[in-house]
Amino acid sequence: MEIQPQSTSSLIFKFFVFIGLFFILKKIYNFVSWIYKSFLLPPVDFKKEYGDGWAVITGGSDGIGFAFAEEFLKQNLKICIIARNEEKIKKVIEQLKEKYKNGNVKYIVWDFDKRYTNEEINELKNKFSSELNNDISILY
């Protein structure tokens, strides 16, 4: 029995089959990994992960910032919301305090779009020092 060498086209075909299988398996792995991370992985315990300091949230008066504020309060973190509209942030703070009665919530009015003087920036630093004791664990 004589072994015949494989043709070049047969080797090229097997090479492309191998490459195709590799990419299919990679896509399957990515999909399964996404399923695990999105639905099966236990939620992050922020207090354990980052400590007992303040979670400072910029733009927390609505949208994703508000959602983060709620999530941090659910996990019993102290939060400080920074927003530019004082009336709006006061309403949001009332809602959060009503919903999370044991929550420790503060706010600072600050507009990141505005240009500030050095004195005004120092005022903000002093607010962080006096209000939060410079104990910030999370900055979002």
Coordinates of C-alpha atoms in Angstrom, one line a residue, residues 21-137:
L21 CA -13.5 26.8 12.9
F22 CA -11.1 28.9 15.0
F23 CA -13.2 32.1 14.3
I24 CA -16.5 30.3 15.0
L25 CA -15.2 29.0 18.3
K26 CA -14.0 32.4 19.2
K27 CA -17.4 33.9 18.5
I28 CA -19.1 31.2 20.5
Y29 CA -16.7 31.8 23.4
N30 CA -17.4 35.6 23.3
F31 CA -21.2 35.0 23.3
V32 CA -21.1 32.6 26.2
S33 CA -18.8 35.0 28.1
W34 CA -21.2 37.8 27.5
I35 CA -24.1 35.7 28.8
Y36 CA -22.2 34.8 31.9
K37 CA -21.1 38.4 32.6
S38 CA -24.5 39.9 31.9
F39 CA -26.8 37.4 33.6
L40 CA -25.0 34.9 35.7
L41 CA -22.2 36.8 37.4
P42 CA -23.1 38.0 40.9
P43 CA -23.4 41.8 41.2
V44 CA -20.4 43.8 42.4
D45 CA -20.4 44.7 46.1
F46 CA -19.1 48.3 45.8
K47 CA -18.7 48.7 49.6
K48 CA -16.5 45.7 49.8
E49 CA -14.6 46.5 46.6
Y50 CA -14.0 50.2 47.1
G51 CA -14.4 50.9 50.8
D52 CA -16.8 52.9 53.0
G53 CA -16.1 56.4 51.5
W54 CA -18.3 58.6 49.4
A55 CA -19.5 57.8 45.9
V56 CA -19.3 61.1 44.0
I57 CA -21.6 61.2 40.9
T58 CA -21.3 64.0 38.4
G59 CA -24.6 64.6 36.5
G60 CA -26.6 62.5 38.9
S61 CA -29.8 64.5 38.6
D62 CA -31.1 62.3 35.7
G63 CA -30.2 59.6 33.3
I64 CA -27.4 57.1 33.9
G65 CA -26.0 59.3 36.7
F66 CA -29.3 59.0 38.6
A67 CA -29.3 55.2 38.0
F68 CA -25.8 55.0 39.5
A69 CA -27.0 57.0 42.5
E70 CA -29.8 54.6 43.1
E71 CA -27.6 51.6 42.7
F72 CA -25.0 53.0 45.2
L73 CA -27.8 53.8 47.7
K74 CA -29.2 50.2 47.3
Q75 CA -25.8 49.0 48.4
N76 CA -25.8 51.4 51.4
L77 CA -23.1 53.7 50.1
K78 CA -22.9 57.4 50.9
I79 CA -23.4 59.5 47.8
C80 CA -22.7 63.1 46.8
I81 CA -24.3 64.2 43.5
I82 CA -22.7 67.1 41.6
A83 CA -25.0 68.9 39.2
R84 CA -25.4 72.3 37.8
N85 CA -29.1 72.9 38.4
E86 CA -29.8 73.4 42.1
E87 CA -33.6 73.2 41.9
K88 CA -33.5 70.0 39.9
I89 CA -30.9 68.4 42.2
K90 CA -32.9 69.3 45.3
K91 CA -36.0 67.5 43.9
V92 CA -33.9 64.5 43.1
I93 CA -32.4 64.4 46.6
E94 CA -35.9 64.5 48.0
Q95 CA -36.9 61.5 45.9
L96 CA -33.8 59.6 46.8
K97 CA -34.2 60.3 50.6
E98 CA -37.8 59.3 50.4
K99 CA -37.1 56.0 48.6
Y100 CA -33.9 55.2 50.6
K101 CA -34.6 56.5 54.1
N102 CA -31.3 55.3 55.6
G103 CA -29.3 56.7 52.7
N104 CA -26.7 59.4 53.3
V105 CA -27.1 61.8 50.4
K106 CA -25.5 65.2 49.8
Y107 CA -25.1 67.5 46.8
I108 CA -22.8 70.1 45.4
V109 CA -23.8 72.6 42.7
W110 CA -21.1 72.8 40.0
D111 CA -21.2 73.4 36.3
F112 CA -18.3 71.7 34.5
D113 CA -19.0 73.6 31.3
K114 CA -18.3 77.0 33.0
R115 CA -14.8 78.4 33.4
Y116 CA -13.9 79.1 37.1
T117 CA -11.4 81.2 38.8
N118 CA -8.8 79.8 41.1
E119 CA -10.7 81.0 44.2
E120 CA -13.9 79.3 43.0
I121 CA -11.9 76.0 42.4
N122 CA -10.5 76.3 45.9
E123 CA -14.0 76.8 47.2
L124 CA -15.0 73.5 45.6
K125 CA -11.9 71.8 47.2
N126 CA -13.0 73.2 50.6
K127 CA -16.5 71.8 50.0
F128 CA -15.1 68.4 49.4
S129 CA -13.0 68.7 52.5
S130 CA -15.7 69.9 54.8
E131 CA -18.7 68.0 53.3
L132 CA -17.0 64.7 52.5
N133 CA -13.8 64.8 54.6
N134 CA -11.8 64.0 51.5
D135 CA -13.0 60.4 51.9
I136 CA -14.0 59.6 48.3
S137 CA -14.1 55.9 47.3

